[in-house]
XYZ file of C-alpha atoms in Angstrom:
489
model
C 277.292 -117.168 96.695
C 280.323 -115.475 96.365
C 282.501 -118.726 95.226
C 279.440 -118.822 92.433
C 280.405 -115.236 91.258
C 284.013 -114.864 91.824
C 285.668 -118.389 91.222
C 288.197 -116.707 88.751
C 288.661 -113.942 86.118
C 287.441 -116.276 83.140
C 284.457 -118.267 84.334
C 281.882 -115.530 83.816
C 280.102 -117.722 81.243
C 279.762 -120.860 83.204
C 277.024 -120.255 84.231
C 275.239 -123.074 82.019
C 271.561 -122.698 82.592
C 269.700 -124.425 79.972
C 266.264 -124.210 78.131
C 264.295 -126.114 75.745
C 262.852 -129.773 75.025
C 264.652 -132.831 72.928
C 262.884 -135.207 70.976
C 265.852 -136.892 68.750
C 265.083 -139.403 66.289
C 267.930 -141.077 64.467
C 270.527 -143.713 64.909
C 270.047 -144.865 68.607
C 272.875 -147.765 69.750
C 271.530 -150.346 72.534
C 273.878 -148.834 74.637
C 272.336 -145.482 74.577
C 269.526 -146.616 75.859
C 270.924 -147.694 79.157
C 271.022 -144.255 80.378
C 267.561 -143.167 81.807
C 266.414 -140.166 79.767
C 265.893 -136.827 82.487
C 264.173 -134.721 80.415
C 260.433 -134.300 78.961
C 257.773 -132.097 79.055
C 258.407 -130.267 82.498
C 260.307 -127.171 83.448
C 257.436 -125.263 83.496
C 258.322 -122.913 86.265
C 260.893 -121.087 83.972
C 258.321 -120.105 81.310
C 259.031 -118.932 77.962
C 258.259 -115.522 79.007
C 260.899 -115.647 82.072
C 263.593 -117.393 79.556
C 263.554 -114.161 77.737
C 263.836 -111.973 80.078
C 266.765 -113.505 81.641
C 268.526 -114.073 78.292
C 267.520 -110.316 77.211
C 269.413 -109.115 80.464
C 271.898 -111.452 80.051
C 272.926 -110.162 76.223
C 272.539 -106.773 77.363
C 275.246 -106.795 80.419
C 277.141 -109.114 78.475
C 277.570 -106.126 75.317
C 278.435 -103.192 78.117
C 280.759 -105.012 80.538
C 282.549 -108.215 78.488
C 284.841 -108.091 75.695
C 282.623 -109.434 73.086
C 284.402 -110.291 69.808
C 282.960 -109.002 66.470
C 284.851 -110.781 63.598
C 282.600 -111.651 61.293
C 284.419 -114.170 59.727
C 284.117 -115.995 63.148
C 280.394 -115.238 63.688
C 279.750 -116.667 60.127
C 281.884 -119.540 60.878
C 279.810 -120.371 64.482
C 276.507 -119.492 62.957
C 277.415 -122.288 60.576
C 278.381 -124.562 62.981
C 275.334 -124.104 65.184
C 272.654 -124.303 62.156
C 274.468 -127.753 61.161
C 273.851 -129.043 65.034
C 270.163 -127.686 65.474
C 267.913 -129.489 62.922
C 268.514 -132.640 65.088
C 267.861 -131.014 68.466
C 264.389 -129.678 68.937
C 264.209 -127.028 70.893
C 261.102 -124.715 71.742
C 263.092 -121.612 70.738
C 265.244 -121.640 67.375
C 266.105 -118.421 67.646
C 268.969 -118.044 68.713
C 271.696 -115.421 69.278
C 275.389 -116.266 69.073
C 277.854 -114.511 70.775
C 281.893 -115.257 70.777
C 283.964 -113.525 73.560
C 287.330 -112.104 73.655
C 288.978 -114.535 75.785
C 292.048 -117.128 75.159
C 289.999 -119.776 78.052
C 288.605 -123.048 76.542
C 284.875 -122.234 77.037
C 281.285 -122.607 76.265
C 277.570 -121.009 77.379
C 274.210 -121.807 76.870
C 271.406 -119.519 78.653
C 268.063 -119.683 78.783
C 266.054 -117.683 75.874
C 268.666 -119.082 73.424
C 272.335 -117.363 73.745
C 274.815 -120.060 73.201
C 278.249 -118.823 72.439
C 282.273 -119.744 72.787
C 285.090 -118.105 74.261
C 287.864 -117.887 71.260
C 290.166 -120.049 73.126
C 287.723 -122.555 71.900
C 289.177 -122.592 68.691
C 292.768 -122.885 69.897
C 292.607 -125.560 72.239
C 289.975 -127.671 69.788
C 292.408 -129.154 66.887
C 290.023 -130.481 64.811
C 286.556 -129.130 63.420
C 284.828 -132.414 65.066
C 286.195 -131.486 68.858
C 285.141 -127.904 68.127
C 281.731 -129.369 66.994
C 280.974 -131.304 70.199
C 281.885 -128.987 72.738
C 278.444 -127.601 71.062
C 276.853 -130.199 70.841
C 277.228 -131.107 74.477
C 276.165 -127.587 75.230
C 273.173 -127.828 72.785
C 272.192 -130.975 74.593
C 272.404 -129.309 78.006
C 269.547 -126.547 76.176
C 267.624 -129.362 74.868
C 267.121 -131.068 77.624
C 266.014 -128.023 79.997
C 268.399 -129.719 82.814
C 268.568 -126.057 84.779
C 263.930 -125.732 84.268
C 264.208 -129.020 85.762
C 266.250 -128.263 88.596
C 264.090 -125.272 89.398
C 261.760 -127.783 89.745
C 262.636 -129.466 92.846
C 262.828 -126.274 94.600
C 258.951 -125.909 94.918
C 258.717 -123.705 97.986
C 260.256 -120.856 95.825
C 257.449 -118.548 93.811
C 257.911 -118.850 90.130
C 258.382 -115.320 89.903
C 260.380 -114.350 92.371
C 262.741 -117.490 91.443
C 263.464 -116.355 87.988
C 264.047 -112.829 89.301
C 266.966 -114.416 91.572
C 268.416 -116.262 88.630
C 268.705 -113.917 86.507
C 270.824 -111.793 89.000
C 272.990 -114.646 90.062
C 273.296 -115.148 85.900
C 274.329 -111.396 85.234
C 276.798 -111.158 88.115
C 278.457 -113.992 86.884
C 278.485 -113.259 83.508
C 279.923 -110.108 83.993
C 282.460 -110.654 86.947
C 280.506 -107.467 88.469
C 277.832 -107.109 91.504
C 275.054 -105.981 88.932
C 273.131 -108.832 89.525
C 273.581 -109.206 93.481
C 270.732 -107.085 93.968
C 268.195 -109.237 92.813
C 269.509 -112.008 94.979
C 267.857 -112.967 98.576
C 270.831 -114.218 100.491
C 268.867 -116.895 102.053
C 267.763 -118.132 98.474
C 271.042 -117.896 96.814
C 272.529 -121.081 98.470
C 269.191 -122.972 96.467
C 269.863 -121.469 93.322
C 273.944 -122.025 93.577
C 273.286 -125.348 93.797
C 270.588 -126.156 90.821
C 273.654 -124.275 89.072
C 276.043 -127.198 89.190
C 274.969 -129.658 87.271
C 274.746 -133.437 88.313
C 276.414 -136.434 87.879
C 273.211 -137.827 85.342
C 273.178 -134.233 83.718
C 276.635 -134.727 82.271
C 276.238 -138.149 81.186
C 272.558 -137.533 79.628
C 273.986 -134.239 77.875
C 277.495 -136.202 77.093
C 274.962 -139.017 75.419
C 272.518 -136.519 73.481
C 275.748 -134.479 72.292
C 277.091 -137.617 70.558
C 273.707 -138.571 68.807
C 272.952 -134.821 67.791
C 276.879 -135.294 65.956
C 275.761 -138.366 65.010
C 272.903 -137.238 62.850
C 274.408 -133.957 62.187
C 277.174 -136.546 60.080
C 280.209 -135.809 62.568
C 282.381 -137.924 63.908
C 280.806 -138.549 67.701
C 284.623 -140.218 68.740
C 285.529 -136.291 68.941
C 283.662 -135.830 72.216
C 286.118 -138.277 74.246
C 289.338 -137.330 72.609
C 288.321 -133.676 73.494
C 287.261 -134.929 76.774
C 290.604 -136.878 77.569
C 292.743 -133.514 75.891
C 290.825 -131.562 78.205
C 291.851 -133.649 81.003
C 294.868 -133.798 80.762
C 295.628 -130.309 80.272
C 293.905 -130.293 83.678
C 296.729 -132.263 85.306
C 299.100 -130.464 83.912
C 297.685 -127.068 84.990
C 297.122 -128.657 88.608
C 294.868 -126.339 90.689
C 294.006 -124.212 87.727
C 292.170 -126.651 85.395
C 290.477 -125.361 82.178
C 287.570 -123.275 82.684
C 285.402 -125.412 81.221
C 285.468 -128.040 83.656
C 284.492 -125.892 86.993
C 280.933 -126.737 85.688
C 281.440 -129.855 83.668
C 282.960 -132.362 86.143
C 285.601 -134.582 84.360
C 287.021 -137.635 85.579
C 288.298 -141.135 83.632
C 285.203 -142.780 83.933
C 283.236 -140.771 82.115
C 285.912 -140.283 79.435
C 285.944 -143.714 79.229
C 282.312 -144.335 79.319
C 281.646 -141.601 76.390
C 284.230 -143.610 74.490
C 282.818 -146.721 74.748
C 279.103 -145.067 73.700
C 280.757 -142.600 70.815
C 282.001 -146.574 69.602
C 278.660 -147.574 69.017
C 278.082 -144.486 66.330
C 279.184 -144.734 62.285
C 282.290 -142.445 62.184
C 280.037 -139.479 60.101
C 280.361 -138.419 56.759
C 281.849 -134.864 57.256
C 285.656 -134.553 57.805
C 286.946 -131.584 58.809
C 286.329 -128.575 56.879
C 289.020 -125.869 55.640
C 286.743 -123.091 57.126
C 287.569 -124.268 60.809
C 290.984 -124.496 60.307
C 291.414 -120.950 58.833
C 288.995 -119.539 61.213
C 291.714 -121.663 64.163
C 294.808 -119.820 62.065
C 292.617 -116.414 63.186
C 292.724 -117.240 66.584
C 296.247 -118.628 66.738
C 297.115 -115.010 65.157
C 295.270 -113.190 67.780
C 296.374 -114.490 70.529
C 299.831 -115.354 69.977
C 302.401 -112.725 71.888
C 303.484 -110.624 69.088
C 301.967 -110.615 64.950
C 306.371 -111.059 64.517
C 305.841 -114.512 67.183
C 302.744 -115.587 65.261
C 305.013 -115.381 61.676
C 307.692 -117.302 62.694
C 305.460 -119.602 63.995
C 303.665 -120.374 60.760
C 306.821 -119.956 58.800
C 308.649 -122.804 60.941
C 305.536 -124.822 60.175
C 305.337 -124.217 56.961
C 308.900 -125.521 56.754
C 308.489 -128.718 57.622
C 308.336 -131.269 54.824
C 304.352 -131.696 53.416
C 303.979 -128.514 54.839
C 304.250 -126.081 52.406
C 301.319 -126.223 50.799
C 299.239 -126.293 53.872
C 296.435 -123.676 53.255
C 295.159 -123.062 56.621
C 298.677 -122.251 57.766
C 299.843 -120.026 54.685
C 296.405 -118.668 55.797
C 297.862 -118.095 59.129
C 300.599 -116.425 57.710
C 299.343 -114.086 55.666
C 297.455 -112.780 58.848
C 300.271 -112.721 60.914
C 302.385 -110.771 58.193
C 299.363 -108.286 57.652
C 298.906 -107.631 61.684
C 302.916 -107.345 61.670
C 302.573 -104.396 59.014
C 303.492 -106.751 56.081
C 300.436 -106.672 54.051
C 301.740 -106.634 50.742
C 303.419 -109.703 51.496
C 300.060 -111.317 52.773
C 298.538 -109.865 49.904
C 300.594 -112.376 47.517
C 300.281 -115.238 50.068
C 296.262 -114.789 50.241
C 296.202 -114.547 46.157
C 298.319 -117.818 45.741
C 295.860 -119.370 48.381
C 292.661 -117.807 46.090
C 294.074 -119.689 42.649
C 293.752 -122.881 44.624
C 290.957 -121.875 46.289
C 288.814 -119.628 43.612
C 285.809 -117.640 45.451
C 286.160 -118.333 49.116
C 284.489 -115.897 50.687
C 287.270 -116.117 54.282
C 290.007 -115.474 51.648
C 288.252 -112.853 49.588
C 287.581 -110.993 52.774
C 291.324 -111.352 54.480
C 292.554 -110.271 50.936
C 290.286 -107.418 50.728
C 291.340 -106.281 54.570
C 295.024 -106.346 53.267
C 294.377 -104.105 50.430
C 292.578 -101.688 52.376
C 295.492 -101.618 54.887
C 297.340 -100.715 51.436
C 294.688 -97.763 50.510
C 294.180 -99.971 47.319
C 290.915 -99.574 47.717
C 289.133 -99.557 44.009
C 290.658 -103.098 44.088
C 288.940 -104.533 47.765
C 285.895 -102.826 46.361
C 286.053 -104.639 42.925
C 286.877 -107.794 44.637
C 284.084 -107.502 47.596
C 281.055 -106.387 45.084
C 282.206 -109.767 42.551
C 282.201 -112.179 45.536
C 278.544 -110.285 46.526
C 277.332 -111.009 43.302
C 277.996 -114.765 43.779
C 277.119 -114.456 47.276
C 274.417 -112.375 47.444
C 273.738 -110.990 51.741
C 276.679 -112.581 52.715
C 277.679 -110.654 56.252
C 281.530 -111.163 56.017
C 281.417 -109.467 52.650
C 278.903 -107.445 52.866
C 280.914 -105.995 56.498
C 284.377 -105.579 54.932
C 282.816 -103.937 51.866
C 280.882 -101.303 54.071
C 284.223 -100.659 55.737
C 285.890 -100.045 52.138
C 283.210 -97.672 51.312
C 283.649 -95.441 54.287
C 287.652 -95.235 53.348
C 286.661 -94.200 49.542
C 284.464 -91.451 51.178
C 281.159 -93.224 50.299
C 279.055 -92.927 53.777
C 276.046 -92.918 51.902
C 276.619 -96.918 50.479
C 278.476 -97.644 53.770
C 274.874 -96.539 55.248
C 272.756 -98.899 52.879
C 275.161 -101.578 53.642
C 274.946 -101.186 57.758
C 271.097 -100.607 57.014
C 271.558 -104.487 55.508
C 273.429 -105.906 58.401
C 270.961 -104.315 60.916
C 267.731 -106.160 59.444
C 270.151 -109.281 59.494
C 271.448 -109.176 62.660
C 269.376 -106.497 64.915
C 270.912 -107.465 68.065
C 274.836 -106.399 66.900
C 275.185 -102.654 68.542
C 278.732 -102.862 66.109
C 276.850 -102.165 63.937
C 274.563 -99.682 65.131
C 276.997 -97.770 66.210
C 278.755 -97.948 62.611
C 275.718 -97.174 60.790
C 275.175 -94.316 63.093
C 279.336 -93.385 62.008
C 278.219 -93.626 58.221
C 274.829 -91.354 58.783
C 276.942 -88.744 60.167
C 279.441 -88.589 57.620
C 276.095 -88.137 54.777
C 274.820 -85.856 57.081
C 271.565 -87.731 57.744
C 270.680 -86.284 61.274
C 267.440 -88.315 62.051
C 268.817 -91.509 60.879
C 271.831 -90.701 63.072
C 269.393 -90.315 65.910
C 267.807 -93.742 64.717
C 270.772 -95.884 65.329
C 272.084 -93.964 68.142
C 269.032 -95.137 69.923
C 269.075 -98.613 69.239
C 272.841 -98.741 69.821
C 271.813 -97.340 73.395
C 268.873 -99.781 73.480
C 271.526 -102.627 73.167
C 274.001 -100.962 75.379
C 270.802 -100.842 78.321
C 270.625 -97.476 78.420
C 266.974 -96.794 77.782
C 266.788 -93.512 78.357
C 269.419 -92.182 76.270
C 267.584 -94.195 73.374
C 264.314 -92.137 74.453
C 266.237 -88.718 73.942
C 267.457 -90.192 70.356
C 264.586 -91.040 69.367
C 262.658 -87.821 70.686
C 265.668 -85.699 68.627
C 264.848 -87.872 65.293
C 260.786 -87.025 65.679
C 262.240 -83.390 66.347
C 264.571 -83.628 62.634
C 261.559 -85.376 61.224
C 259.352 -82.539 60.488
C 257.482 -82.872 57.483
C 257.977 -86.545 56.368
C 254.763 -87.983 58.437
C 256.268 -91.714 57.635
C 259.417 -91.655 58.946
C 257.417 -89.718 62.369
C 255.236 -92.286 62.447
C 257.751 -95.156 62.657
C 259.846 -93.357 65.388
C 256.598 -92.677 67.319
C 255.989 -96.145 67.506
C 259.302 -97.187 68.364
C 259.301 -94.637 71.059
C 256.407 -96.108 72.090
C 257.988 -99.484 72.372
C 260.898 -98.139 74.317
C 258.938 -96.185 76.846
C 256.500 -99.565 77.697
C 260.059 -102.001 77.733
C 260.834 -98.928 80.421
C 257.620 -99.074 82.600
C 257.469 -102.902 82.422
C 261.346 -103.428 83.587
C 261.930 -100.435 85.586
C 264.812 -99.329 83.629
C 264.158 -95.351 84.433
C-alpha cells in the first residue's frame, strides 16, 4: 500500500481509475479490429452513485491540499480541447470537471464521476497541439472504457459498498500525497485494490487503440500518439531510474510504440493542424516555469533571433509574458499590440494585453478593451475574469460582484471564485451575500460546517427580504443532509 501512496512527490494523480462506456462509430482500419475489445456493458459494481462520491471527495481534497492552477486562459484552452475529444467517446457522464495542477511533471488523470485534468508540465513536454491532444485522448479512452469498474469486477468476494469506500481512500491519499484517505482502507483489502490500480498489458493497448480512433474522428492527426509515446521514452532513458511520471501507470516499452505506430498508419492524417491557441497557451507554461521571468526573456529573445523567427507569434507571445512577469510591461504592452494587428480580436491576446495594462494602472484602457472583446464574445470566462479583476482596481466591487456572480453559475465548482466574489461583496458592503459565497467557498474547501455558520449568519442579515431567506433556508437544508449522509460533522 504504501509504494501505491508514496512512489514520489509528483505521482499523486496517477491514480487512473476510469468510468464510463464507449460505443465509437467512425473510421475503423482492419487492423483495429485485431485487438479484442474489453469493455461493454459491465462495471456495475461501481455505480453511478459511488462514481460520484468518489470523484466529489476526490475534487474536494484535491482544492485544500494540491496546488491547483487557476489561469483561465489555460482552463479555456483544456475545456476546448476536451469538448473537441468527447462527441466521439460516449460516456454515461458528460459532465465533466477539468482541473489543471501546478506541477512542471508530464501528467494526466481521469477519475471516476468525470474529473479528467493535466499537470502543466503537460504543455511543456507536448510540442505540438496533436501530442497534447492524445495524451487525452488516451486518458478519455481509459474513462470510456470503464477499465478500473471492470477490474472491480473480478474481485467478487468484496461488498460493493464497502469496495468503493476503500477506493476512494486509496484515491484521496494518493491524490493528495497525505494519509487522509488511509482510514478508509482495510489493510488486508488494500493489496486487491493496489493491484486493479495498475492497469494491464490489454488495458494500454485497448485505450492506446480507442485514443487514436477518438483523434481520428475528432480530425487530429492519430501519428501524434507514437511520436509522444517514443519522446516520452526516451526521456525515460535519459532520466534512468526517474522516468516521467506518466509512465509509473502507463507501462512503455518499444513494442507498443511500435505497435501504436503501425495502427496510427492505418488512420487519414486529420484535418486540424495545430492551432495558435496551444502554442501560446505552451509560451504560458514555458514562462512559468522557466527559472527566472529575466531566463524566460532571453530565452524567447534568442529564439526570436534566429532567421524565420521573428515573426513567430507564439514566441513574441512568450515574450511579452516573460517581459511583463520581469516588470517590463510596457514593453509587452507594444509586443502584445503588434501581435493584436496581425491577430485582430483574439481573446488570449486581448486578455495578456489587458493584464499588462492593469500592471500599468491604465486601467480605463483594459476596461475599454475587455467590455469590446465581451461584446463580440459575449460569457467568455477569460474575459469576463480579467475584466472583474479590472473592476475591483477602478474601485467598482459592485460590477466585480455581478461579474463573479457570472462565473459562479458557469463554473460552480471554482472556490477562486467564490472566494473572489465573497472579496468583491465585502468591498460593496453586501453582508449576506458575503456570507453566501463564504459558504460555498467552505463547501468546496470540505469544511461543512463552517458553510453551516455562513449560511446561518446570511438568514440572520436577511431579515425582511423573505426570498433571499427562503433560498438560504434551502441551501442550508442541502448542506445539513450532504452532512448527515457523509458524516462530515
Amino acid at each position: 500500500m504504501g509504494a501505491l501512496v508514496r512512489r514520489s512527490s509528483t505521482q499523486y494523480v496517477m491514480v487512473l481509475v476510469l468510468a464510463g462506456t464507449l460505443a465509437i462509430g467512425g473510421v475503423r482500419p482492419a487492423l483495429a479490429e485485431q485487438l479484442p475489445t474489453l469493455g461493454g456493458a459491465g462495471g456495475g459494481l461501481l455505480s453511478s452513485q459511488q462514481e460520484a462520491a468518489i470523484a466529489e471527495h476526490v475534487m474536494r481534497s484535491l482544492r485544500k491540499t494540491m496546488p491547483v492552477l487557476r489561469d483561465p486562459l489555460l482552463e479555456d484552452y483544456l475545456s476546448s480541447v476536451v469538448y473537441n475529444l468527447v462527441p466521439h467517446v460516449q460516456l454515461n457522464n458528460r459532465d465533466l470537471t477539468l482541473v489543471i495542477l501546478d506541477d512542471p511533471a508530464i501528467n494526466a488523470f481521469a477519475v471516476p464521476g468525470g474529473i479528467i485534468g493535466v499537470n502543466a508540465g503537460l504543455f511543456l513536454h507536448a510540442e505540438t497541439e496533436q501530442q497534447f491532444v492524445s495524451v487525452m485522448a488516451h486518458e478519455l479512452a481509459h474513462l470510456s472504457q470503464r477499465h478500473f469498474a471492470r477490474r472491480m469486477e473480478q474481485q467478487e468476494r468484496a461488498a460493493p459498498m464497502a469496495l468503493a469506500g476503500m477506493v476512494a481512500g486509496i484515491i484521496l491519499s494518493a491524490v493528495t500525497r497525505s494519509d487522509i484517505g488511509l482510514a478508509a482502507i482495510a489493510g488486508s483489502q488494500a493489496l486487491a485494490i493496489q493491484n486493479m490500480l495498475q492497469y494491464s498489458r490489454l488495458n494500454e493497448q485497448e485505450a492506446d487503440r480507442v485514443g487514436l480512433e477518438i483523434m481520428a474522428k475528432a480530425g487530429y492527426d492519430p501519428d501524434a500518439m507514437p511520436r509522444m509515446f517514443g519522446q516520452m521514452l526516451r526521456r525515460a532513458r535519459l532520466q534512468g531510474d526517474r522516468p516521467p511520471e506518466y509512465l509509473s501507470t502507463h507501462p512503455l516499452t518499444e513494442s507498443r510504440v511500435s505497435d501504436t505506430q503501425n495502427r496510427a498508419a492505418q488512420y487519414p492524417k486529420g484535418s486540424r493542424g495545430d492551432s495558435l491557441e496551444y502554442h501560446l497557451m505552451r509560451a504560458r507554461a514555458l514562462v512559468k516555469y522557466a527559472q527566472s521571468a529575466s531566463d524566460a526573456v532571453k530565452t524567447f529573445e534568442e529564439q526570436l533571433e534566429k532567421p524565420g523567427s521573428e515573426k513567430n507569434a507564439a514566441l513574441r507571445y512568450g515574450l511579452a509574458i516573460a517581459l511583463q512577469a520581469d516588470n517590463r510591461a510596457e514593453e509587452a504592452i507594444g509586443i502584445l499590440q503588434g501581435l493584436l494587428e496581425d491577430h485582430p480580436g483574439h481573446i488570449s491576446l486581448v486578455v495578456t494585453l489587458a493584464s499588462a495594462e492593469l500592471t500599468l494602472d491604465k486601467f480605463e484602457q483594459a476596461a475599454d478593451r475587455l467590455e469590446q472583446a465581451l461584446r463580440r464574445s459575449p460569457g467568455n470566462v477569460p474575459l469576463q475574469s480579467k475584466l472583474a479583476e479590472v473592476r475591483m482596481a477602478q474601485n467598482r466591487p459592485e460590477a466585480a460582484a455581478r461579474l463573479y456572480e457570472k462565473l459562479t453559475r458557469n463554473d460552480p465548482q471554482n472556490s477562486q471564485i467564490w472566494q473572489r466574489l465573497a472579496d468583491a461583496q465585502v468591498e460593496s458592503r453586501n453582508i449576506v451575500e458575503v456570507h453566501r459565497a463564504r459558504a460555498e467557498y467552505e463547501l468546496l474547501m470540505s469544511n461543512p460546517e463552517r458553510a453551516e455558520m455562513h449560511l446561518r449568519e446570511a438568514i440572520n442579515r436577511a431579515q425582511g427580504n423573505l426570498q433571499v431567506q427562503e433560498a438560504l433556508r434551502n441551501r442550508l437544508q442541502e448542506v445539513l443532509a450532504r452532512i448527515d449522509q457523509s458524516g462530515e460533522r
